[in-house]
Amino acid sequence: DAGITQSPRHKVTETGTPVTLRCHQTENHRYMYWYRQDPGHGLRLIHYSYGVKDTDKGEVSDGYSVSRSKTEDFLLTLESATSSQTSVYFCAISQTPGNTIYFGEGSWLTVV
Amino acid sequence: GQQVMQIPQYQHVQEGEDFTTYCNSSTTLSNIQWYKQRPGGHPVFLIQLVKSGEVKKQKRLTFQFGEAKKNSSLHITATQTTDVGTYFCAGGSQGNLIFGKGTKLSVKP
């Protein structure tokens, strides 16, 4: 498996609280992604990064922000968590866009 | 926008039976990739196809890329319980990677 670490792996939080998920890679891949996975929806792209401080929105970016201050770290922040953001979040990396991506093990987030 | 449709959504088979999942894109793809996700796990890359009409095999798995580079299939011969999981295709086009919603395979021993 690619060197991708997500933290925390599991989290329960209350509605309205901020939450930050961290993705750390040791592969020096330029591109990093955050996906969420929900039953019936498959994998949906939230945000992605194509370099340090270079990020862009995916198809379901509302309610989420990201930051990338170092090549190896990509943070996903829910400014004010809602129950609809209960999901499994996967970080992924790739060397080039549109080609093979490697997923982290996932972060299970429950918003109550 | 660009879409990748995958069918069937679910497939239940008896161990030893064959299984096929199909992927269709609304646009021509530069490549197609396949991933497997075990229950409770994360998607894991299986293979990438790039050439029109390409066929690749991995043991009991056969992957095909259509001549028009708009469709693909994954065929598993003689399924085993270890094949259980969700299989995703992902189409690469113009720097984007679009995932199908996956086919969830269950295998009855």
mmCIF file of C-alpha atoms in Angstrom:
data_model
loop_
_atom_site.group_PDB
_atom_site.id
_atom_site.type_symbol
_atom_site.label_atom_id
_atom_site.label_comp_id
_atom_site.label_asym_id
_atom_site.label_seq_id
_atom_site.Cartn_x
_atom_site.Cartn_y
_atom_site.Cartn_z
ATOM 1 C CA ASP A 1 0.000 0.000 0.000
ATOM 2 C CA ALA A 2 1.046 3.565 -0.695
ATOM 3 C CA GLY A 3 2.341 5.552 2.261
ATOM 4 C CA ILE A 4 -0.842 7.407 3.171
ATOM 5 C CA THR A 5 -1.941 7.993 6.732
ATOM 6 C CA GLN A 6 -5.290 9.440 7.690
ATOM 7 C CA SER A 7 -6.147 10.741 11.117
ATOM 8 C CA PRO A 8 -8.306 10.370 12.998
ATOM 9 C CA ARG A 9 -9.563 7.042 11.730
ATOM 10 C CA HIS A 10 -12.793 7.305 13.654
ATOM 11 C CA LYS A 11 -14.510 10.322 15.141
ATOM 12 C CA VAL A 12 -17.881 11.138 16.638
ATOM 13 C CA THR A 13 -18.690 14.813 16.887
ATOM 14 C CA GLU A 14 -21.655 17.023 17.612
ATOM 15 C CA THR A 15 -23.546 19.108 15.111
ATOM 16 C CA GLY A 16 -22.097 22.581 14.782
ATOM 17 C CA THR A 17 -18.577 21.726 15.886
ATOM 18 C CA PRO A 18 -15.535 22.139 13.643
ATOM 19 C CA VAL A 19 -13.719 19.014 12.528
ATOM 20 C CA THR A 20 -10.388 18.608 10.769
ATOM 21 C CA LEU A 21 -9.245 15.440 9.071
ATOM 22 C CA ARG A 22 -5.591 15.047 8.212
ATOM 23 C CA CYS A 23 -3.943 13.201 5.379
ATOM 24 C CA HIS A 24 -0.210 12.607 5.376
ATOM 25 C CA GLN A 25 1.713 11.016 2.506
ATOM 26 C CA THR A 26 5.281 9.840 2.200
ATOM 27 C CA GLU A 27 5.224 9.269 -1.574
ATOM 28 C CA ASN A 28 5.908 12.876 -2.627
ATOM 29 C CA HIS A 29 2.954 12.776 -5.022
ATOM 30 C CA ARG A 30 1.902 16.151 -6.327
ATOM 31 C CA TYR A 31 -1.848 15.532 -6.397
ATOM 32 C CA MET A 32 -3.958 14.890 -3.327
ATOM 33 C CA TYR A 33 -7.698 14.366 -3.054
ATOM 34 C CA TRP A 34 -10.464 14.125 -0.519
ATOM 35 C CA TYR A 35 -13.432 11.888 -1.337
ATOM 36 C CA ARG A 36 -16.473 10.962 0.639
ATOM 37 C CA GLN A 37 -18.229 7.642 0.247
ATOM 38 C CA ASP A 38 -21.886 7.110 0.991
ATOM 39 C CA PRO A 39 -24.223 4.220 0.174
ATOM 40 C CA GLY A 40 -25.769 4.673 -3.245
ATOM 41 C CA HIS A 41 -23.437 7.523 -4.173
ATOM 42 C CA GLY A 42 -20.114 5.823 -4.604
ATOM 43 C CA LEU A 43 -17.002 7.973 -4.292
ATOM 44 C CA ARG A 44 -17.541 11.706 -4.627
ATOM 45 C CA LEU A 45 -14.731 14.212 -4.899
ATOM 46 C CA ILE A 46 -14.814 16.987 -2.311
ATOM 47 C CA HIS A 47 -11.627 18.951 -2.997
ATOM 48 C CA TYR A 48 -8.273 18.291 -4.529
ATOM 49 C CA SER A 49 -4.834 19.838 -4.545
ATOM 50 C CA TYR A 50 -2.327 20.081 -7.371
ATOM 51 C CA GLY A 51 0.482 21.524 -5.312
ATOM 52 C CA VAL A 52 1.357 23.370 -2.145
ATOM 53 C CA LYS A 53 -1.294 26.024 -1.560
ATOM 54 C CA ASP A 54 -2.992 25.060 -4.833
ATOM 55 C CA THR A 55 -6.439 23.607 -4.327
ATOM 56 C CA ASP A 56 -9.722 23.386 -6.179
ATOM 57 C CA LYS A 57 -13.282 22.274 -5.602
ATOM 58 C CA GLY A 58 -14.770 18.939 -6.488
ATOM 59 C CA GLU A 59 -18.396 18.013 -7.030
ATOM 60 C CA VAL A 60 -19.482 18.148 -3.354
ATOM 61 C CA SER A 61 -17.394 20.941 -1.838
ATOM 62 C CA ASP A 62 -20.111 22.876 0.012
ATOM 63 C CA GLY A 63 -19.463 22.897 3.756
ATOM 64 C CA TYR A 64 -15.836 21.835 3.371
ATOM 65 C CA SER A 65 -12.528 23.653 3.108
ATOM 66 C CA VAL A 66 -9.007 22.350 2.575
ATOM 67 C CA SER A 67 -5.460 23.459 3.035
ATOM 68 C CA ARG A 68 -2.107 22.225 1.861
ATOM 69 C CA SER A 69 0.856 23.954 3.422
ATOM 70 C CA LYS A 70 3.313 21.143 2.721
ATOM 71 C CA THR A 71 3.569 18.575 -0.058
ATOM 72 C CA GLU A 72 2.928 15.741 2.344
ATOM 73 C CA ASP A 73 -0.083 17.110 4.215
ATOM 74 C CA PHE A 74 -3.623 17.794 3.046
ATOM 75 C CA LEU A 75 -6.211 18.879 5.592
ATOM 76 C CA LEU A 76 -9.977 18.709 5.234
ATOM 77 C CA THR A 77 -12.026 20.961 7.522
ATOM 78 C CA LEU A 78 -15.712 20.904 8.252
ATOM 79 C CA GLU A 79 -16.255 24.379 9.678
ATOM 80 C CA SER A 80 -19.569 23.485 11.306
ATOM 81 C CA ALA A 81 -20.384 19.799 11.040
ATOM 82 C CA THR A 82 -23.882 18.694 10.057
ATOM 83 C CA SER A 83 -25.499 15.266 10.174
ATOM 84 C CA SER A 84 -25.400 15.116 6.367
ATOM 85 C CA GLN A 85 -21.624 15.064 6.621
ATOM 86 C CA THR A 86 -21.664 11.739 8.418
ATOM 87 C CA SER A 87 -19.658 9.637 6.016
ATOM 88 C CA VAL A 88 -16.461 7.793 5.310
ATOM 89 C CA TYR A 89 -13.756 10.130 4.068
ATOM 90 C CA PHE A 90 -10.900 8.903 1.925
ATOM 91 C CA CYS A 91 -7.751 10.745 1.126
ATOM 92 C CA ALA A 92 -6.028 9.797 -2.115
ATOM 93 C CA ILE A 93 -2.845 10.678 -3.960
ATOM 94 C CA SER A 94 -1.608 10.505 -7.528
ATOM 95 C CA GLN A 95 1.451 11.505 -9.515
ATOM 96 C CA THR A 96 -0.519 12.773 -12.480
ATOM 97 C CA PRO A 97 -4.162 13.790 -12.800
ATOM 98 C CA GLY A 98 -6.545 11.325 -14.395
ATOM 99 C CA ASN A 99 -4.261 8.390 -13.732
ATOM 100 C CA THR A 100 -3.852 5.829 -10.981
ATOM 101 C CA ILE A 101 -4.701 7.077 -7.529
ATOM 102 C CA TYR A 102 -3.941 5.468 -4.204
ATOM 103 C CA PHE A 103 -6.304 5.673 -1.303
ATOM 104 C CA GLY A 104 -5.741 6.000 2.402
ATOM 105 C CA GLU A 105 -7.526 3.696 4.796
ATOM 106 C CA GLY A 106 -10.372 6.124 5.447
ATOM 107 C CA SER A 107 -11.756 8.207 8.267
ATOM 108 C CA TRP A 108 -15.168 7.313 9.649
ATOM 109 C CA LEU A 109 -16.954 10.465 10.794
ATOM 110 C CA THR A 110 -20.254 10.466 12.640
ATOM 111 C CA VAL A 111 -22.015 13.760 13.331
ATOM 112 C CA VAL A 112 -24.693 13.490 16.027
ATOM 113 C CA GLY B 1 -21.034 16.656 -17.497
ATOM 114 C CA GLN B 2 -18.945 13.580 -17.934
ATOM 115 C CA GLN B 3 -20.476 10.467 -16.444
ATOM 116 C CA VAL B 4 -19.381 6.903 -15.897
ATOM 117 C CA MET B 5 -22.181 4.421 -15.457
ATOM 118 C CA GLN B 6 -21.542 1.028 -13.936
ATOM 119 C CA ILE B 7 -23.855 -1.958 -13.912
ATOM 120 C CA PRO B 8 -25.086 -3.943 -12.180
ATOM 121 C CA GLN B 9 -25.205 -2.195 -8.822
ATOM 122 C CA TYR B 10 -25.323 -5.531 -6.974
ATOM 123 C CA GLN B 11 -24.530 -9.085 -7.952
ATOM 124 C CA HIS B 12 -25.034 -12.193 -5.874
ATOM 125 C CA VAL B 13 -23.388 -15.355 -7.141
ATOM 126 C CA GLN B 14 -22.785 -18.888 -5.989
ATOM 127 C CA GLU B 15 -19.154 -19.713 -5.436
ATOM 128 C CA GLY B 16 -17.734 -21.050 -8.679
ATOM 129 C CA GLU B 17 -19.999 -18.995 -10.922
ATOM 130 C CA ASP B 18 -18.655 -16.284 -13.181
ATOM 131 C CA PHE B 19 -19.204 -12.557 -12.630
ATOM 132 C CA THR B 20 -19.066 -9.564 -14.935
ATOM 133 C CA THR B 21 -19.407 -5.841 -14.282
ATOM 134 C CA TYR B 22 -19.714 -3.257 -17.027
ATOM 135 C CA CYS B 23 -18.683 0.350 -17.219
ATOM 136 C CA ASN B 24 -19.887 2.909 -19.774
ATOM 137 C CA SER B 25 -18.712 6.455 -20.260
ATOM 138 C CA SER B 26 -20.581 9.323 -21.882
ATOM 139 C CA THR B 27 -17.308 10.513 -23.429
ATOM 140 C CA THR B 28 -14.191 8.956 -24.899
ATOM 141 C CA LEU B 29 -11.668 8.088 -22.231
ATOM 142 C CA SER B 30 -7.896 8.280 -22.223
ATOM 143 C CA ASN B 31 -7.756 5.357 -19.828
ATOM 144 C CA ILE B 32 -9.923 3.169 -17.634
ATOM 145 C CA GLN B 33 -8.939 1.939 -14.209
ATOM 146 C CA TRP B 34 -10.403 -0.697 -11.944
ATOM 147 C CA TYR B 35 -10.380 -0.740 -8.164
ATOM 148 C CA LYS B 36 -11.546 -3.234 -5.561
ATOM 149 C CA GLN B 37 -12.833 -2.337 -2.144
ATOM 150 C CA ARG B 38 -13.219 -5.071 0.443
ATOM 151 C CA PRO B 39 -15.949 -4.630 3.061
ATOM 152 C CA GLY B 40 -14.765 -2.083 5.611
ATOM 153 C CA GLY B 41 -11.680 -1.337 3.551
ATOM 154 C CA HIS B 42 -10.439 1.234 1.107
ATOM 155 C CA PRO B 43 -10.381 1.092 -2.708
ATOM 156 C CA VAL B 44 -7.289 -0.630 -4.005
ATOM 157 C CA PHE B 45 -5.981 -0.184 -7.534
ATOM 158 C CA LEU B 46 -6.215 -3.306 -9.690
ATOM 159 C CA ILE B 47 -5.292 -2.292 -13.218
ATOM 160 C CA GLN B 48 -5.222 0.433 -15.841
ATOM 161 C CA LEU B 49 -6.112 0.010 -19.518
ATOM 162 C CA VAL B 50 -5.010 2.590 -22.057
ATOM 163 C CA LYS B 51 -5.254 1.169 -25.569
ATOM 164 C CA SER B 52 -8.367 0.725 -27.669
ATOM 165 C CA GLY B 53 -9.509 -2.914 -27.507
ATOM 166 C CA GLU B 54 -6.972 -3.758 -24.817
ATOM 167 C CA VAL B 55 -7.433 -6.959 -22.817
ATOM 168 C CA LYS B 56 -5.486 -7.736 -19.666
ATOM 169 C CA LYS B 57 -5.643 -10.698 -17.339
ATOM 170 C CA GLN B 58 -4.807 -11.123 -13.690
ATOM 171 C CA LYS B 59 -5.272 -14.772 -12.748
ATOM 172 C CA ARG B 60 -9.086 -15.260 -12.828
ATOM 173 C CA LEU B 61 -9.791 -11.595 -13.645
ATOM 174 C CA THR B 62 -10.082 -10.370 -17.234
ATOM 175 C CA PHE B 63 -10.292 -6.674 -18.039
ATOM 176 C CA GLN B 64 -11.345 -5.249 -21.389
ATOM 177 C CA PHE B 65 -11.327 -1.745 -22.840
ATOM 178 C CA GLY B 66 -13.717 -1.145 -25.707
ATOM 179 C CA GLU B 67 -12.663 -0.271 -29.220
ATOM 180 C CA ALA B 68 -14.213 3.197 -28.920
ATOM 181 C CA LYS B 69 -12.600 3.700 -25.486
ATOM 182 C CA LYS B 70 -16.000 4.444 -23.964
ATOM 183 C CA ASN B 71 -16.700 1.162 -22.222
ATOM 184 C CA SER B 72 -14.975 -1.510 -20.210
ATOM 185 C CA SER B 73 -15.695 -4.733 -18.420
ATOM 186 C CA LEU B 74 -14.272 -6.827 -15.623
ATOM 187 C CA HIS B 75 -14.929 -10.552 -15.722
ATOM 188 C CA ILE B 76 -14.142 -12.937 -12.889
ATOM 189 C CA THR B 77 -14.055 -16.632 -13.693
ATOM 190 C CA ALA B 78 -15.113 -19.124 -11.055
ATOM 191 C CA THR B 79 -15.663 -16.701 -8.205
ATOM 192 C CA GLN B 80 -14.304 -17.407 -4.770
ATOM 193 C CA THR B 81 -15.327 -16.013 -1.398
ATOM 194 C CA THR B 82 -12.179 -13.891 -1.471
ATOM 195 C CA ASP B 83 -13.635 -11.979 -4.437
ATOM 196 C CA VAL B 84 -16.285 -10.398 -2.230
ATOM 197 C CA GLY B 85 -16.271 -6.614 -2.324
ATOM 198 C CA THR B 86 -17.175 -3.637 -4.445
ATOM 199 C CA TYR B 87 -15.536 -3.182 -7.820
ATOM 200 C CA PHE B 88 -15.209 0.340 -9.159
ATOM 201 C CA CYS B 89 -14.268 1.505 -12.584
ATOM 202 C CA ALA B 90 -12.809 4.963 -13.056
ATOM 203 C CA GLY B 91 -12.500 6.739 -16.356
ATOM 204 C CA GLY B 92 -9.659 9.145 -16.996
ATOM 205 C CA SER B 93 -10.316 12.035 -19.345
ATOM 206 C CA GLN B 94 -8.673 15.451 -19.709
ATOM 207 C CA GLY B 95 -6.942 15.163 -16.377
ATOM 208 C CA ASN B 96 -10.073 14.148 -14.539
ATOM 209 C CA LEU B 97 -10.893 10.785 -13.030
ATOM 210 C CA ILE B 98 -14.575 9.921 -12.802
ATOM 211 C CA PHE B 99 -15.628 6.935 -10.723
ATOM 212 C CA GLY B 100 -18.548 4.678 -11.430
ATOM 213 C CA LYS B 101 -20.762 3.917 -8.443
ATOM 214 C CA GLY B 102 -19.434 0.400 -8.205
ATOM 215 C CA THR B 103 -20.759 -3.135 -8.342
ATOM 216 C CA LYS B 104 -21.082 -4.876 -5.018
ATOM 217 C CA LEU B 105 -20.308 -8.566 -5.349
ATOM 218 C CA SER B 106 -21.394 -11.108 -2.802
ATOM 219 C CA VAL B 107 -20.413 -14.774 -3.086
ATOM 220 C CA LYS B 108 -22.363 -17.562 -1.443
ATOM 221 C CA PRO B 109 -20.167 -20.504 -0.460
#
